[in-house]
């Protein structure tokens, strides 16, 4: 993932989930700001975890000085949750670009639009802290595009393979 002008901020990896956007509120995901994503296949609307922006490096700074550590400790060794430094950018207003490497010569590039920021809740999952959630239909379409770019035959309407599933009853 890249953020900012000229892709200044870079994230090496990201945990991305596809979920039924209409069920996120019912499942218990809480937003600090914005809205839940829509199932609009023409736009990749996403929500990100509360500390998502802290996972990026500033490519204009030297190695070792190119990240912001949000885990600061006071003089007694306790985690200081009152004085967390600001991240390099605001997730809600900074454009994001996703680059998916297929092989050395082929890359899929997608613009992402952050429409909401989730409140961190590890009871819901790690994605609430640093991850990404997009609507499952959008994720399926992206998965089909990746499969086709790899040379796999994908029929329209063909189901997509999943690594895992979460079900709330």
PDB file of C-alpha atoms in Angstrom:
ATOM      1  CA  UNK A   1       0.000   0.000   0.000  1.00  0.00           C
ATOM      2  CA  UNK A   2       1.076   3.538  -0.708  1.00  0.00           C
ATOM      3  CA  UNK A   3      -0.256   6.815   0.674  1.00  0.00           C
ATOM      4  CA  UNK A   4       0.431  10.475   0.117  1.00  0.00           C
ATOM      5  CA  UNK A   5       1.814  12.488  -2.747  1.00  0.00           C
ATOM      6  CA  UNK A   6       4.187  10.552  -4.984  1.00  0.00           C
ATOM      7  CA  UNK A   7       3.524   7.436  -2.863  1.00  0.00           C
ATOM      8  CA  UNK A   8       5.688   8.858  -0.089  1.00  0.00           C
ATOM      9  CA  UNK A   9       4.333   6.558   2.624  1.00  0.00           C
ATOM     10  CA  UNK A  10       4.650   2.837   2.102  1.00  0.00           C
ATOM     11  CA  UNK A  11       3.301  -0.196   3.917  1.00  0.00           C
ATOM     12  CA  UNK A  12       5.066  -3.510   3.311  1.00  0.00           C
ATOM     13  CA  UNK A  13       2.049  -5.731   4.010  1.00  0.00           C
ATOM     14  CA  UNK A  14      -1.551  -5.420   5.028  1.00  0.00           C
ATOM     15  CA  UNK A  15      -4.217  -7.705   6.447  1.00  0.00           C
ATOM     16  CA  UNK A  16      -7.266  -7.276   4.231  1.00  0.00           C
ATOM     17  CA  UNK A  17     -10.665  -8.830   4.886  1.00  0.00           C
ATOM     18  CA  UNK A  18     -13.762  -9.104   2.725  1.00  0.00           C
ATOM     19  CA  UNK A  19     -16.970  -9.038   4.746  1.00  0.00           C
ATOM     20  CA  UNK A  20     -20.643  -8.431   4.099  1.00  0.00           C
ATOM     21  CA  UNK A  21     -20.643  -4.651   4.596  1.00  0.00           C
ATOM     22  CA  UNK A  22     -24.310  -4.644   5.567  1.00  0.00           C
ATOM     23  CA  UNK A  23     -23.537  -6.944   8.529  1.00  0.00           C
ATOM     24  CA  UNK A  24     -20.564  -5.088  10.038  1.00  0.00           C
ATOM     25  CA  UNK A  25     -22.707  -3.059  12.421  1.00  0.00           C
ATOM     26  CA  UNK A  26     -24.673  -6.161  13.487  1.00  0.00           C
ATOM     27  CA  UNK A  27     -21.440  -8.096  14.093  1.00  0.00           C
ATOM     28  CA  UNK A  28     -20.352  -5.335  16.451  1.00  0.00           C
ATOM     29  CA  UNK A  29     -17.704  -3.372  14.597  1.00  0.00           C
ATOM     30  CA  UNK A  30     -17.621   0.159  15.951  1.00  0.00           C
ATOM     31  CA  UNK A  31     -16.535   3.180  13.937  1.00  0.00           C
ATOM     32  CA  UNK A  32     -14.615   6.129  15.371  1.00  0.00           C
ATOM     33  CA  UNK A  33     -15.446   8.152  12.278  1.00  0.00           C
ATOM     34  CA  UNK A  34     -16.996   7.778   8.850  1.00  0.00           C
ATOM     35  CA  UNK A  35     -19.306   5.074   7.525  1.00  0.00           C
ATOM     36  CA  UNK A  36     -19.215   1.384   6.742  1.00  0.00           C
ATOM     37  CA  UNK A  37     -18.145   0.516   3.153  1.00  0.00           C
ATOM     38  CA  UNK A  38     -20.669  -0.078   0.407  1.00  0.00           C
ATOM     39  CA  UNK A  39     -20.842  -2.957  -2.041  1.00  0.00           C
ATOM     40  CA  UNK A  40     -20.183  -0.603  -4.966  1.00  0.00           C
ATOM     41  CA  UNK A  41     -17.996  -2.646  -7.339  1.00  0.00           C
ATOM     42  CA  UNK A  42     -16.982   0.535  -9.226  1.00  0.00           C
ATOM     43  CA  UNK A  43     -15.128   1.909  -6.216  1.00  0.00           C
ATOM     44  CA  UNK A  44     -13.079   0.149  -3.574  1.00  0.00           C
ATOM     45  CA  UNK A  45     -14.456   1.682  -0.395  1.00  0.00           C
ATOM     46  CA  UNK A  46     -12.757   0.403   2.744  1.00  0.00           C
ATOM     47  CA  UNK A  47     -12.669   0.876   6.488  1.00  0.00           C
ATOM     48  CA  UNK A  48      -9.358   0.731   8.302  1.00  0.00           C
ATOM     49  CA  UNK A  49      -8.237  -0.046  11.824  1.00  0.00           C
ATOM     50  CA  UNK A  50      -7.744   2.677  14.395  1.00  0.00           C
ATOM     51  CA  UNK A  51      -3.929   2.535  14.127  1.00  0.00           C
ATOM     52  CA  UNK A  52      -3.695   1.695  10.413  1.00  0.00           C
ATOM     53  CA  UNK A  53      -1.695   4.844   9.510  1.00  0.00           C
ATOM     54  CA  UNK A  54       1.048   3.898  12.001  1.00  0.00           C
ATOM     55  CA  UNK A  55       2.004   0.870   9.890  1.00  0.00           C
ATOM     56  CA  UNK A  56       3.473   3.035   7.117  1.00  0.00           C
ATOM     57  CA  UNK A  57       7.078   4.086   6.569  1.00  0.00           C
ATOM     58  CA  UNK A  58       8.126   7.501   5.279  1.00  0.00           C
ATOM     59  CA  UNK A  59      10.270   6.772   2.207  1.00  0.00           C
ATOM     60  CA  UNK A  60      11.918  10.221   2.427  1.00  0.00           C
ATOM     61  CA  UNK A  61      13.409   9.539   5.870  1.00  0.00           C
ATOM     62  CA  UNK A  62      16.490   7.404   6.613  1.00  0.00           C
ATOM     63  CA  UNK A  63      16.124   3.780   7.709  1.00  0.00           C
ATOM     64  CA  UNK A  64      15.559   3.583  11.462  1.00  0.00           C
ATOM     65  CA  UNK A  65      13.927   7.032  11.511  1.00  0.00           C
ATOM     66  CA  UNK A  66      11.154   6.355   9.012  1.00  0.00           C
ATOM     67  CA  UNK A  67       8.362   5.052  11.271  1.00  0.00           C
ATOM     68  CA  UNK A  68       6.318   6.439  14.151  1.00  0.00           C
ATOM     69  CA  UNK A  69       6.189   4.310  17.270  1.00  0.00           C
ATOM     70  CA  UNK A  70       2.819   4.703  18.950  1.00  0.00           C
ATOM     71  CA  UNK A  71       3.917   2.523  21.886  1.00  0.00           C
ATOM     72  CA  UNK A  72       5.538   5.057  24.187  1.00  0.00           C
ATOM     73  CA  UNK A  73       6.252   4.377  27.849  1.00  0.00           C
ATOM     74  CA  UNK A  74       6.358   6.723  30.832  1.00  0.00           C
ATOM     75  CA  UNK A  75       9.167   6.891  33.414  1.00  0.00           C
ATOM     76  CA  UNK A  76       7.656   4.000  35.403  1.00  0.00           C
ATOM     77  CA  UNK A  77       7.563   1.733  32.329  1.00  0.00           C
ATOM     78  CA  UNK A  78       3.800   1.976  31.810  1.00  0.00           C
ATOM     79  CA  UNK A  79       2.327   2.352  28.341  1.00  0.00           C
ATOM     80  CA  UNK A  80       1.550   6.040  27.768  1.00  0.00           C
ATOM     81  CA  UNK A  81      -1.856   6.088  26.071  1.00  0.00           C
ATOM     82  CA  UNK A  82      -2.346   9.832  26.596  1.00  0.00           C
ATOM     83  CA  UNK A  83       0.529  11.150  24.460  1.00  0.00           C
ATOM     84  CA  UNK A  84       0.433   9.031  21.298  1.00  0.00           C
ATOM     85  CA  UNK A  85       2.190  10.943  18.494  1.00  0.00           C
ATOM     86  CA  UNK A  86       0.255  11.753  15.336  1.00  0.00           C
ATOM     87  CA  UNK A  87       0.803   9.415  12.344  1.00  0.00           C
ATOM     88  CA  UNK A  88       2.323  10.717   9.107  1.00  0.00           C
ATOM     89  CA  UNK A  89      -1.091  11.141   7.487  1.00  0.00           C
ATOM     90  CA  UNK A  90      -4.833  11.101   8.124  1.00  0.00           C
ATOM     91  CA  UNK A  91      -6.337   7.811   6.899  1.00  0.00           C
ATOM     92  CA  UNK A  92      -9.681   9.434   6.075  1.00  0.00           C
ATOM     93  CA  UNK A  93      -8.302  12.151   3.788  1.00  0.00           C
ATOM     94  CA  UNK A  94      -5.130  10.720   2.246  1.00  0.00           C
ATOM     95  CA  UNK A  95      -5.512   8.738  -0.991  1.00  0.00           C
ATOM     96  CA  UNK A  96      -4.343   5.117  -0.840  1.00  0.00           C
ATOM     97  CA  UNK A  97      -3.025   2.966  -3.655  1.00  0.00           C
ATOM     98  CA  UNK A  98      -2.862  -0.818  -3.470  1.00  0.00           C
ATOM     99  CA  UNK A  99      -0.282  -2.579  -5.600  1.00  0.00           C
ATOM    100  CA  UNK A 100      -0.600  -6.332  -5.941  1.00  0.00           C
ATOM    101  CA  UNK A 101       2.461  -8.027  -7.434  1.00  0.00           C
ATOM    102  CA  UNK A 102       1.516 -10.949  -9.647  1.00  0.00           C
ATOM    103  CA  UNK A 103       5.076 -11.644 -10.792  1.00  0.00           C
ATOM    104  CA  UNK A 104       8.189  -9.588 -11.627  1.00  0.00           C
ATOM    105  CA  UNK A 105       6.528  -8.078 -14.701  1.00  0.00           C
ATOM    106  CA  UNK A 106       2.875  -7.814 -13.732  1.00  0.00           C
ATOM    107  CA  UNK A 107       1.222  -5.637 -11.096  1.00  0.00           C
ATOM    108  CA  UNK A 108      -2.403  -4.757 -10.409  1.00  0.00           C
ATOM    109  CA  UNK A 109      -2.899  -1.221  -9.095  1.00  0.00           C
ATOM    110  CA  UNK A 110      -6.103  -0.119  -7.371  1.00  0.00           C
ATOM    111  CA  UNK A 111      -7.123   3.145  -5.771  1.00  0.00           C
ATOM    112  CA  UNK A 112      -8.714   2.677  -2.347  1.00  0.00           C
ATOM    113  CA  UNK A 113     -11.071   5.088  -0.644  1.00  0.00           C
ATOM    114  CA  UNK A 114     -11.175   5.061   3.155  1.00  0.00           C
ATOM    115  CA  UNK A 115     -14.756   5.734   4.237  1.00  0.00           C
ATOM    116  CA  UNK A 116     -14.407   4.844   7.926  1.00  0.00           C
ATOM    117  CA  UNK A 117     -12.021   4.122  10.791  1.00  0.00           C
ATOM    118  CA  UNK A 118     -12.773   1.251  13.189  1.00  0.00           C
ATOM    119  CA  UNK A 119     -12.322   1.414  16.945  1.00  0.00           C
ATOM    120  CA  UNK A 120      -9.628  -1.032  18.043  1.00  0.00           C
ATOM    121  CA  UNK A 121     -11.249  -4.148  19.532  1.00  0.00           C
ATOM    122  CA  UNK A 122      -9.158  -7.320  19.540  1.00  0.00           C
ATOM    123  CA  UNK A 123     -12.303  -9.220  20.544  1.00  0.00           C
ATOM    124  CA  UNK A 124     -13.487  -8.572  16.969  1.00  0.00           C
ATOM    125  CA  UNK A 125     -10.079  -9.149  15.403  1.00  0.00           C
ATOM    126  CA  UNK A 126      -6.679  -7.673  14.589  1.00  0.00           C
ATOM    127  CA  UNK A 127      -8.162  -5.814  11.626  1.00  0.00           C
ATOM    128  CA  UNK A 128      -9.740  -3.317  14.063  1.00  0.00           C
ATOM    129  CA  UNK A 129      -6.254  -2.132  15.000  1.00  0.00           C
ATOM    130  CA  UNK A 130      -4.255  -2.072  11.772  1.00  0.00           C
ATOM    131  CA  UNK A 131      -6.207  -3.911   9.073  1.00  0.00           C
ATOM    132  CA  UNK A 132      -8.561  -3.229   6.189  1.00  0.00           C
ATOM    133  CA  UNK A 133     -12.124  -4.379   5.566  1.00  0.00           C
ATOM    134  CA  UNK A 134     -13.887  -4.104   2.218  1.00  0.00           C
ATOM    135  CA  UNK A 135     -17.235  -5.473   1.126  1.00  0.00           C
ATOM    136  CA  UNK A 136     -17.082  -9.185   0.265  1.00  0.00           C
ATOM    137  CA  UNK A 137     -18.449  -8.604  -3.266  1.00  0.00           C
ATOM    138  CA  UNK A 138     -15.649  -6.119  -3.965  1.00  0.00           C
ATOM    139  CA  UNK A 139     -13.072  -8.562  -2.529  1.00  0.00           C
ATOM    140  CA  UNK A 140     -14.446 -11.363  -4.716  1.00  0.00           C
ATOM    141  CA  UNK A 141     -14.150  -9.198  -7.828  1.00  0.00           C
ATOM    142  CA  UNK A 142     -10.577  -8.270  -6.894  1.00  0.00           C
ATOM    143  CA  UNK A 143      -9.752 -11.954  -6.277  1.00  0.00           C
ATOM    144  CA  UNK A 144     -11.090 -12.855  -9.732  1.00  0.00           C
ATOM    145  CA  UNK A 145      -8.966 -10.119 -11.308  1.00  0.00           C
ATOM    146  CA  UNK A 146      -5.863 -11.418  -9.520  1.00  0.00           C
ATOM    147  CA  UNK A 147      -6.601 -14.989 -10.648  1.00  0.00           C
ATOM    148  CA  UNK A 148      -7.026 -13.847 -14.259  1.00  0.00           C
ATOM    149  CA  UNK A 149      -3.767 -11.870 -14.099  1.00  0.00           C
ATOM    150  CA  UNK A 150      -2.048 -15.079 -12.974  1.00  0.00           C
ATOM    151  CA  UNK A 151      -3.397 -16.797 -16.065  1.00  0.00           C
ATOM    152  CA  UNK A 152      -6.049 -18.821 -14.282  1.00  0.00           C
ATOM    153  CA  UNK A 153      -9.351 -19.410 -16.068  1.00  0.00           C
ATOM    154  CA  UNK A 154     -12.136 -17.710 -14.139  1.00  0.00           C
ATOM    155  CA  UNK A 155     -15.729 -17.876 -15.285  1.00  0.00           C
ATOM    156  CA  UNK A 156     -18.128 -15.057 -14.491  1.00  0.00           C
ATOM    157  CA  UNK A 157     -20.031 -15.959 -11.338  1.00  0.00           C
ATOM    158  CA  UNK A 158     -17.450 -18.591 -10.362  1.00  0.00           C
ATOM    159  CA  UNK A 159     -17.014 -18.759  -6.606  1.00  0.00           C
ATOM    160  CA  UNK A 160     -13.821 -17.579  -4.993  1.00  0.00           C
ATOM    161  CA  UNK A 161     -11.716 -19.699  -2.628  1.00  0.00           C
ATOM    162  CA  UNK A 162     -11.481 -18.497   0.969  1.00  0.00           C
ATOM    163  CA  UNK A 163      -8.706 -18.883   3.537  1.00  0.00           C
ATOM    164  CA  UNK A 164     -11.176 -18.654   6.416  1.00  0.00           C
ATOM    165  CA  UNK A 165     -14.715 -17.641   7.306  1.00  0.00           C
ATOM    166  CA  UNK A 166     -16.272 -15.899  10.291  1.00  0.00           C
ATOM    167  CA  UNK A 167     -19.876 -16.613  11.144  1.00  0.00           C
ATOM    168  CA  UNK A 168     -21.926 -14.901  13.838  1.00  0.00           C
ATOM    169  CA  UNK A 169     -25.095 -16.649  14.958  1.00  0.00           C
TER     170      UNK A 169
END
